Coordinates of C-alpha atoms and ligand atoms in Angstrom, one line a residue:
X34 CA -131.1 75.1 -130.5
X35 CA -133.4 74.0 -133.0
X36 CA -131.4 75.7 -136.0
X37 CA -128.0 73.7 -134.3
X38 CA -129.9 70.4 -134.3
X39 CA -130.8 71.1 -137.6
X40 CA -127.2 71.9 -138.9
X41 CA -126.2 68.8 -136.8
X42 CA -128.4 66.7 -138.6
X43 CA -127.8 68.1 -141.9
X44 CA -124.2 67.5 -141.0
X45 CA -125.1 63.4 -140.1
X46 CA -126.9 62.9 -143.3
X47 CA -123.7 64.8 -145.3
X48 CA -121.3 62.6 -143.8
X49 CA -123.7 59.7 -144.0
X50 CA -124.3 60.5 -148.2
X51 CA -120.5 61.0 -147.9
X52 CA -119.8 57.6 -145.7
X53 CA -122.2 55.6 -148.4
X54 CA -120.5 57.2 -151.3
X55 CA -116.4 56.4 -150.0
X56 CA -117.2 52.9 -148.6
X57 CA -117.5 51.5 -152.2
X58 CA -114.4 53.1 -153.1
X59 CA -112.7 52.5 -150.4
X60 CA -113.7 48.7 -150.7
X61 CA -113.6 48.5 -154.9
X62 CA -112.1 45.0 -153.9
X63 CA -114.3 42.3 -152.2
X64 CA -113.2 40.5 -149.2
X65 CA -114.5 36.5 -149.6
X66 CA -113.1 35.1 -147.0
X67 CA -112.6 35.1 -143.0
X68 CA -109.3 36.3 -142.8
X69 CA -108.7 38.6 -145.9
X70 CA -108.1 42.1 -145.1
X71 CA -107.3 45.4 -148.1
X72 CA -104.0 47.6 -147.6
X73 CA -104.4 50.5 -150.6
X74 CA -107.2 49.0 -152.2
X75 CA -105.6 45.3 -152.7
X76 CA -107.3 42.0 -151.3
X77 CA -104.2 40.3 -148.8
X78 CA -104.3 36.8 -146.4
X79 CA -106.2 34.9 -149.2
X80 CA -107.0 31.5 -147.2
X81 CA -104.1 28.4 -147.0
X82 CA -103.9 26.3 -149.8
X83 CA -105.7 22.8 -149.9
X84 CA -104.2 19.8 -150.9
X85 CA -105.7 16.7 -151.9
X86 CA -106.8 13.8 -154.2
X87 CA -109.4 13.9 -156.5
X88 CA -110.4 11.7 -159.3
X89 CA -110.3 13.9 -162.1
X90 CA -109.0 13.0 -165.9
X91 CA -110.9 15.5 -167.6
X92 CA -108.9 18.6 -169.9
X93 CA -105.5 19.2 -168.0
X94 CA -106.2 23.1 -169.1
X95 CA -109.6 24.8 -168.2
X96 CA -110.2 28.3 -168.2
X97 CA -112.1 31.2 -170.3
X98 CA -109.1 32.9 -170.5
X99 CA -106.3 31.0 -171.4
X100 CA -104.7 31.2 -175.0
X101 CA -101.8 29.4 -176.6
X102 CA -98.8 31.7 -177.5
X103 CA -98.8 34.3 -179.5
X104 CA -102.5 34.8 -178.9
X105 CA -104.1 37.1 -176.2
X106 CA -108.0 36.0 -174.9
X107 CA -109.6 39.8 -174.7
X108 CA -111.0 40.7 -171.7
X109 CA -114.8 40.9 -172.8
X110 CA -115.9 41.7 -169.4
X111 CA -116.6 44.9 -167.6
X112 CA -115.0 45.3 -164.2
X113 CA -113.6 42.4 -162.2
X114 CA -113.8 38.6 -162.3
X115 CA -113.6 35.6 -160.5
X116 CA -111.4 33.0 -162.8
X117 CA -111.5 29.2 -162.3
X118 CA -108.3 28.0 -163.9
X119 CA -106.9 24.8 -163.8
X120 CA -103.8 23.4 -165.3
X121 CA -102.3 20.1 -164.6
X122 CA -98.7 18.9 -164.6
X123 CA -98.3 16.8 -167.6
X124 CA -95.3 15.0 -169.1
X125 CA -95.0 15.8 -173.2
X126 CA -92.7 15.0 -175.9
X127 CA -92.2 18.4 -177.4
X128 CA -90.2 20.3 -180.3
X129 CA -88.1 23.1 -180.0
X130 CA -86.1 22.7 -183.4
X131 CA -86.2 21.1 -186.1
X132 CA -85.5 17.4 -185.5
X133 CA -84.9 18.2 -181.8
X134 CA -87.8 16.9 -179.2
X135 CA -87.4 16.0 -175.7
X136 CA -89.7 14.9 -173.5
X137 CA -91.0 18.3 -171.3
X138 CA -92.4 18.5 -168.1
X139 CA -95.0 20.9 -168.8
X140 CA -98.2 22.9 -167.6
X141 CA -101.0 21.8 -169.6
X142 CA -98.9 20.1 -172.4
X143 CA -96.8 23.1 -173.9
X144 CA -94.0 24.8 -173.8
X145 CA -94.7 28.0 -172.7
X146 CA -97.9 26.7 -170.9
X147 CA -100.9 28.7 -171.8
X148 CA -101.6 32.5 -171.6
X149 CA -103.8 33.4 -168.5
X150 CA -104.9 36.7 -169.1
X151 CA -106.9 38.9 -166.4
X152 CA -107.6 42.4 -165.3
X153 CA -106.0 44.3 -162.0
X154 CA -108.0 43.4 -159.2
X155 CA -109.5 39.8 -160.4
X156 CA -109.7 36.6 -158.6
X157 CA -108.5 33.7 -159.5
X158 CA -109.0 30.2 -158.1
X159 CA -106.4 27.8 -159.3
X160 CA -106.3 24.0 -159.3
X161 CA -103.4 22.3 -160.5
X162 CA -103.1 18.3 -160.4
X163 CA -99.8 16.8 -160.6
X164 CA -100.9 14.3 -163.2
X165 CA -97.0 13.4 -164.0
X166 CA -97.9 9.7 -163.5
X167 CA -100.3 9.6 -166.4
X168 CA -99.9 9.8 -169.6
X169 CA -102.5 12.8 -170.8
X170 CA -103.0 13.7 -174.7
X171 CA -103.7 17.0 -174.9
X172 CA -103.4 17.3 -178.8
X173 CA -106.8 14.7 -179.4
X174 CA -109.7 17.2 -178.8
X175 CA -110.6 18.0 -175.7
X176 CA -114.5 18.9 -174.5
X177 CA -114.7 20.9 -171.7
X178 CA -111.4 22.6 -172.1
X179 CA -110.4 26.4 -173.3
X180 CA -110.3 27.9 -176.4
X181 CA -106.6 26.9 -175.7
X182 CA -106.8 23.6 -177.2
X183 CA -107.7 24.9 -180.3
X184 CA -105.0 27.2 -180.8
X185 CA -102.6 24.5 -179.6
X186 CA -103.7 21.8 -181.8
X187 CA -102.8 24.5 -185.0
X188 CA -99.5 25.4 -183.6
X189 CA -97.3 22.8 -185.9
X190 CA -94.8 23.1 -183.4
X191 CA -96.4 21.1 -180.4
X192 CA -97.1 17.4 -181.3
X193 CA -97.4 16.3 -178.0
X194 CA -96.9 12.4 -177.3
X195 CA -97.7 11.7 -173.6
X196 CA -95.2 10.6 -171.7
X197 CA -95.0 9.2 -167.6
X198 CA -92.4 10.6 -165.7
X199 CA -93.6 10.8 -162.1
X200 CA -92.2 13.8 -159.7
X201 CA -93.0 15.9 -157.1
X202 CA -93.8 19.9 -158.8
X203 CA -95.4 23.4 -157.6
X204 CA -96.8 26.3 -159.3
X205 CA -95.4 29.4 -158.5
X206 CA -97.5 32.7 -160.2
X207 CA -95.6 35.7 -159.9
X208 CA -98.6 37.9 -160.0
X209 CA -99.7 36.4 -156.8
X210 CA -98.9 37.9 -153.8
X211 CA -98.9 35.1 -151.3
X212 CA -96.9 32.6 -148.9
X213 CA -94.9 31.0 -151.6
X214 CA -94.7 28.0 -148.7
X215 CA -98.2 27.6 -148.5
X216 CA -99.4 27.9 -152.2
X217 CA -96.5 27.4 -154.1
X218 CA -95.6 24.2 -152.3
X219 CA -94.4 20.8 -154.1
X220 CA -97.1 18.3 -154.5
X221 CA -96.7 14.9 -155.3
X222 CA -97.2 13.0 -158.2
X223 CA -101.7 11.9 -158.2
X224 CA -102.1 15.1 -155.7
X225 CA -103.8 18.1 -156.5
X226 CA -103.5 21.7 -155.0
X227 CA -105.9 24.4 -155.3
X228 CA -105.1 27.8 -153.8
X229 CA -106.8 31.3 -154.4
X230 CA -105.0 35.0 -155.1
X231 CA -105.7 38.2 -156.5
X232 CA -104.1 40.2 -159.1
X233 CA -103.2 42.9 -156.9
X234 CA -100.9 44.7 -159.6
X235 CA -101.1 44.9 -163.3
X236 CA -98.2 43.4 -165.3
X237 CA -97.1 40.5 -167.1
X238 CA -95.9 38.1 -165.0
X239 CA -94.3 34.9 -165.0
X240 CA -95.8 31.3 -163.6
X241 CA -92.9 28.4 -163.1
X242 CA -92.6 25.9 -161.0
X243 CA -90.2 26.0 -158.1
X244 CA -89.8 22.6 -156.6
X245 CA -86.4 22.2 -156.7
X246 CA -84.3 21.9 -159.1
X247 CA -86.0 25.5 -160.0
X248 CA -83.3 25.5 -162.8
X249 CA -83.8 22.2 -164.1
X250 CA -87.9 22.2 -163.6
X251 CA -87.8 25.4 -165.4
X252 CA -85.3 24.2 -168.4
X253 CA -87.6 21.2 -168.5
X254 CA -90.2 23.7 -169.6
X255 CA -92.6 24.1 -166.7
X256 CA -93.6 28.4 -167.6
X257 CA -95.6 30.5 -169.2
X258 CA -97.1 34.0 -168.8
X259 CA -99.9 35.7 -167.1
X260 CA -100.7 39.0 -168.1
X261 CA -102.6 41.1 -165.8
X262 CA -104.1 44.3 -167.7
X263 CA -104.7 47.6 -165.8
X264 CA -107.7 48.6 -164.0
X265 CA -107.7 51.7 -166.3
X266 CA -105.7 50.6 -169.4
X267 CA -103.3 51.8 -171.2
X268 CA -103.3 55.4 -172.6
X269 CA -103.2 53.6 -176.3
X270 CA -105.8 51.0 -175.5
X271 CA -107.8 52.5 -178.0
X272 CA -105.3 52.9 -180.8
X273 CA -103.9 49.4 -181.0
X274 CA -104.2 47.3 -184.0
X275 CA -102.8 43.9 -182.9
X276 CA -101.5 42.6 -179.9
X277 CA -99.2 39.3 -179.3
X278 CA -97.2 37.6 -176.4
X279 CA -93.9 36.8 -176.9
X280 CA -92.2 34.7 -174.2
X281 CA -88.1 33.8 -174.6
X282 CA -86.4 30.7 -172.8
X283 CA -83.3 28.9 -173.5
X284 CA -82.9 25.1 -173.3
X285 CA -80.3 23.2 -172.2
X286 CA -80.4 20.0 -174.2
X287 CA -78.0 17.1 -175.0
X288 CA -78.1 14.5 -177.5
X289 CA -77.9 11.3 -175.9
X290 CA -78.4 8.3 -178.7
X291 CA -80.9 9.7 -180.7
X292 CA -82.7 11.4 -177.7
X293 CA -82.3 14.6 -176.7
X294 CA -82.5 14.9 -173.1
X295 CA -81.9 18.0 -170.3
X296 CA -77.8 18.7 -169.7
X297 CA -78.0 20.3 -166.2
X298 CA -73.9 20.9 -166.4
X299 CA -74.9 23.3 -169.5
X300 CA -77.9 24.7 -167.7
X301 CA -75.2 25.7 -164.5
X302 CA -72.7 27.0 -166.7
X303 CA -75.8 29.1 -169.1
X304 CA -74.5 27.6 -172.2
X305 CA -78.0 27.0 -173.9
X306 CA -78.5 24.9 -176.8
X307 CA -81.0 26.7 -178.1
X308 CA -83.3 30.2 -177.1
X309 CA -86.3 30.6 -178.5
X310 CA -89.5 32.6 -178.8
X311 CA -92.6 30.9 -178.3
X312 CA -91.0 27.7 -177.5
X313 CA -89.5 26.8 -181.0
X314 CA -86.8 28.6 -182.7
X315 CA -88.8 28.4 -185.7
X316 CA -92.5 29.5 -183.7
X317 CA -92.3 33.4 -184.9
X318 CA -90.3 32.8 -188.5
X319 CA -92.2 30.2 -190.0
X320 CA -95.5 31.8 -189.0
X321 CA -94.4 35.1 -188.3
X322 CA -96.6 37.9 -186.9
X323 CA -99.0 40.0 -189.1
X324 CA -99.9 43.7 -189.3
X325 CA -99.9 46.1 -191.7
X326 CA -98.3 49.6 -192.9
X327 CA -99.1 52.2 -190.0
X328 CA -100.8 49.7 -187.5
X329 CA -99.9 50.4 -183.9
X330 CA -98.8 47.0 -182.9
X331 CA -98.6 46.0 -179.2
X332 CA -96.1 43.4 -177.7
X333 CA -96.3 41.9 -174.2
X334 CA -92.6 40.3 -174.3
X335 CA -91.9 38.2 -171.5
X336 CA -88.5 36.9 -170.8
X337 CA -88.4 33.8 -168.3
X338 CA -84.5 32.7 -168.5
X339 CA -84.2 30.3 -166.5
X340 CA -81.1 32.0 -166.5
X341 CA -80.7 34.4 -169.4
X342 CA -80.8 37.6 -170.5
X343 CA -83.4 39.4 -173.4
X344 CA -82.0 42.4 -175.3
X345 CA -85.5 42.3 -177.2
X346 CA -85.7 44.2 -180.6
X347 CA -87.5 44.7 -183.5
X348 CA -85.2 45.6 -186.9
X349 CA -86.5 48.7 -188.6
X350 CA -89.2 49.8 -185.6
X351 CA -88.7 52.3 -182.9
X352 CA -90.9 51.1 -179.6
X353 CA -92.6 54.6 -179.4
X354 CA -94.1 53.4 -175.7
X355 CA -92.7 51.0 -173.2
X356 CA -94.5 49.5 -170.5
X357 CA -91.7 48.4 -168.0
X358 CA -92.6 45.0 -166.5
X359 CA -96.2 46.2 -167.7
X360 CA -97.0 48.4 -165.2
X361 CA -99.0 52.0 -166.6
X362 CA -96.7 54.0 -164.1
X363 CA -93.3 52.9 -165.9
X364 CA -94.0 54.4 -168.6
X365 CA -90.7 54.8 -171.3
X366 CA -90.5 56.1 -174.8
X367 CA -88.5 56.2 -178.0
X368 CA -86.4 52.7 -176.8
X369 CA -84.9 50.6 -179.3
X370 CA -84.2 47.8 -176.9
X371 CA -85.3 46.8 -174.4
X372 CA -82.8 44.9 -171.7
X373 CA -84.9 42.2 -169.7
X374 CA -83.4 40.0 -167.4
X375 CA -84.8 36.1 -165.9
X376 CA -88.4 36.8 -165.3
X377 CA -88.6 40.4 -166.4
X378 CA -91.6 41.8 -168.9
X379 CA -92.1 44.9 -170.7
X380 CA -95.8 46.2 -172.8
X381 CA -93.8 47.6 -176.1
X382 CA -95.7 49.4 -178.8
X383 CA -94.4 50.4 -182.0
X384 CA -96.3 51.5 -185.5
X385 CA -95.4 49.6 -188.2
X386 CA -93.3 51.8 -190.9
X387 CA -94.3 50.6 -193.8
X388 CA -95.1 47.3 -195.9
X389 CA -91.9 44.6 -195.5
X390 CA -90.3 42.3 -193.3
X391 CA -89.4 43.0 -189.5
X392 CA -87.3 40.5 -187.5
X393 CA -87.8 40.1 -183.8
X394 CA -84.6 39.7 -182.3
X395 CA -83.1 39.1 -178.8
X396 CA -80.2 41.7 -180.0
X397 CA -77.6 39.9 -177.9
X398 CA -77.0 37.7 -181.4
X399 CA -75.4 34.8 -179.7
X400 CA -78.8 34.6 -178.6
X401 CA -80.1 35.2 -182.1
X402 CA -77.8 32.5 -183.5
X403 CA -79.2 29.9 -180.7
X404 CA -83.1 30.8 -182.3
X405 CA -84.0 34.1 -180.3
X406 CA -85.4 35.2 -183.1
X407 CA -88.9 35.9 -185.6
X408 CA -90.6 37.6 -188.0
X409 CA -93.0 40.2 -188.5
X410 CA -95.0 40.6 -191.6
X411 CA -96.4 43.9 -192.8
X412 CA -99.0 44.1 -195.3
X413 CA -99.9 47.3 -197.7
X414 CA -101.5 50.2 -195.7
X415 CA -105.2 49.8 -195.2
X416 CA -105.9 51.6 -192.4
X417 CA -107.6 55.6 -192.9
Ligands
LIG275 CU1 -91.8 21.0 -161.6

């Protein structure tokens, strides 16, 4: 009896050493609310969205980890995060050609809005205020803001001019798995929302807002990327010289007078004006990407339409690894295109031949013609 009592108890403290050591795992993400519950490993019924009015003017964009396109904030963390990210709804003049500006509704001032970039299994607590009946400089420095602001006020492209244009919008993150009618609901102009989720599954996804017209508050320019990186990485992580974003849109625009203003007859029949990368069609020729002979370079291409099609490809490179919609377990290789349609993303990796010139192209050329396209610029080898 004793030697049983024994075994029993060695058996308790076994399954108890066991219990202690699978309940961390088991639980790797952390419930903060009443109401939250984890299906394989990912935080689900994140609390209802809160709507109200604050009196806040301070930077429309706030966040650690936000960049302006092509740049990517690295992840100087270890593990996961809680991210408090806020951008408002602002009303800017912008450029997406030469001569050709029209005044965007936008996410933080830009078109694409800025680059939230996280890891699998963060938090992030969002606030968005729908500040389209003020008019907001973003392109004066801002205290308090991002690194963002920076990178935007050196991106020639963007010379905001603030502009009122009051209407209802929602944000609408597609890396959040959520009740698009509770947190991705319309708020008026002066409101603000603020709504929680968790980046459940690694990707690069993209944020728009979906108050309706989605096709015309899309065109208008209200997107930009998030990218969520894997828990684990990628099998390259280590080997990567440079990494960028690249986001393609078309715009539907009009010249009316010596305005340009959105042509939602063109935008229903998907005959774009223009299509660009990075929100100009000059963004990635006129200061084109840089690397060098044998570099590994990594692209996280994001396609968000509103309507069209990305045949994305660089002349003279072979992507050697794919990342379908930037998820570790679609893994492709040797592509020398890859096809993504409205809201569609791919991780592409290719080393960089040798010193010269490499255009970025959407390889469906009518796109090309309309401004899908860029440069990339490879310097000597210097790498041993
Ligand atoms: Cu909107």
């Amino acid at each position: 009896m004793k030697t049983q009592s024994r075994r029993l108890c060695k058996l308790a403290m076994v399954s108890l050493l066991l219990g202690s050591m699978v309940i961390p795992v088991a639980n790797a993400q952390k419930l903060k609310h009443e109401g939250e519950f984890i299906v394989d490993g990912m935080v689900f019924g994140l609390p209802k969205a809160k709507v109200f009015t604050e009196d806040y003017s301070g930077p429309p964009v706030v966040g650690e980890y936000l960049s302006a396109l092509p740049h990517l904030q690295k992840l100087d963390y270890k593990g996961n995060k809680e991210h408090h990210v806020r951008m408002d709804v602002i009303s800017q003049k912008v450029e997406i050609a030469p001569g050709v500006s029209y005044t965007a509704w936008t996410f933080g001032g830009s078109v694409p809005g800025p680059t939230l970039h996280v890891r699998e299994g963060d938090r992030v607590v969002f606030t968005m205020k729908n500040r389209s009946d003020e008019a907001v400089v973003v392109t004066d420095p801002v205290k308090g803001g991002s690194p963002y602001f920076e990178q935007l006020q050196a991106n020639p492209y963007q010379k905001n001019v603030p502009a009122i244009t009051p209407m209802p919008h929602s944000m609408d993150f597609h890396s959040g798995t959520v009740a698009a009618d509770d947190k991705w609901r319309s708020i008026a102009p002066g409101e603000t929302i603020e709504f929680e989720w968790v980046a459940n599954y690694p990707g690069v996804y993209m944020y728009h807002c979906g108050t309706a017209s989605v096709l015309m508050h899309s065109a208008m320019g209200q997107y930009g990327a998030v990218v969520v990186s894997p828990k684990k990485g990628f099998s390259t992580d280590k080997k990567v010289d440079h990494e960028f974003v690249v986001v393609q849109s078309e715009f539907y625009l009009e010249k009316i007078g010596t305005e340009y203003v959105y042509d939602h007859t063109a935008a229903m029949a998907r005959d774009a004006s223009h299509v660009a990368f990075n929100g100009h069609v000059s963004a990635l020729s006129k200061t084109p990407l840089r690397a060098n002979a044998g570099d590994r370079v990594r692209l996280y291409v994001l396609n968000v339409g509103p309507s069209g099609t990305s045949s994305f490809h660089v002349i003279g490179a072979i992507f050697d690894r794919v990342w379908y919609e930037a998820s570790p377990e679609n893994e492709w290789r040797g592509m020398q295109t890859v096809l993504l349609g409205a809201s569609n993303a791919a991780v592409i990796e290719f080393i960089v031949p040798e010193e010269g010139l490499y255009k970025l192209v959407d390889h469906e050329f009518a796109d090309a013609e309309r401004g899908a396209a860029g440069a990339l610029i490879a310097g000597p080898r210097v790498k041993r």
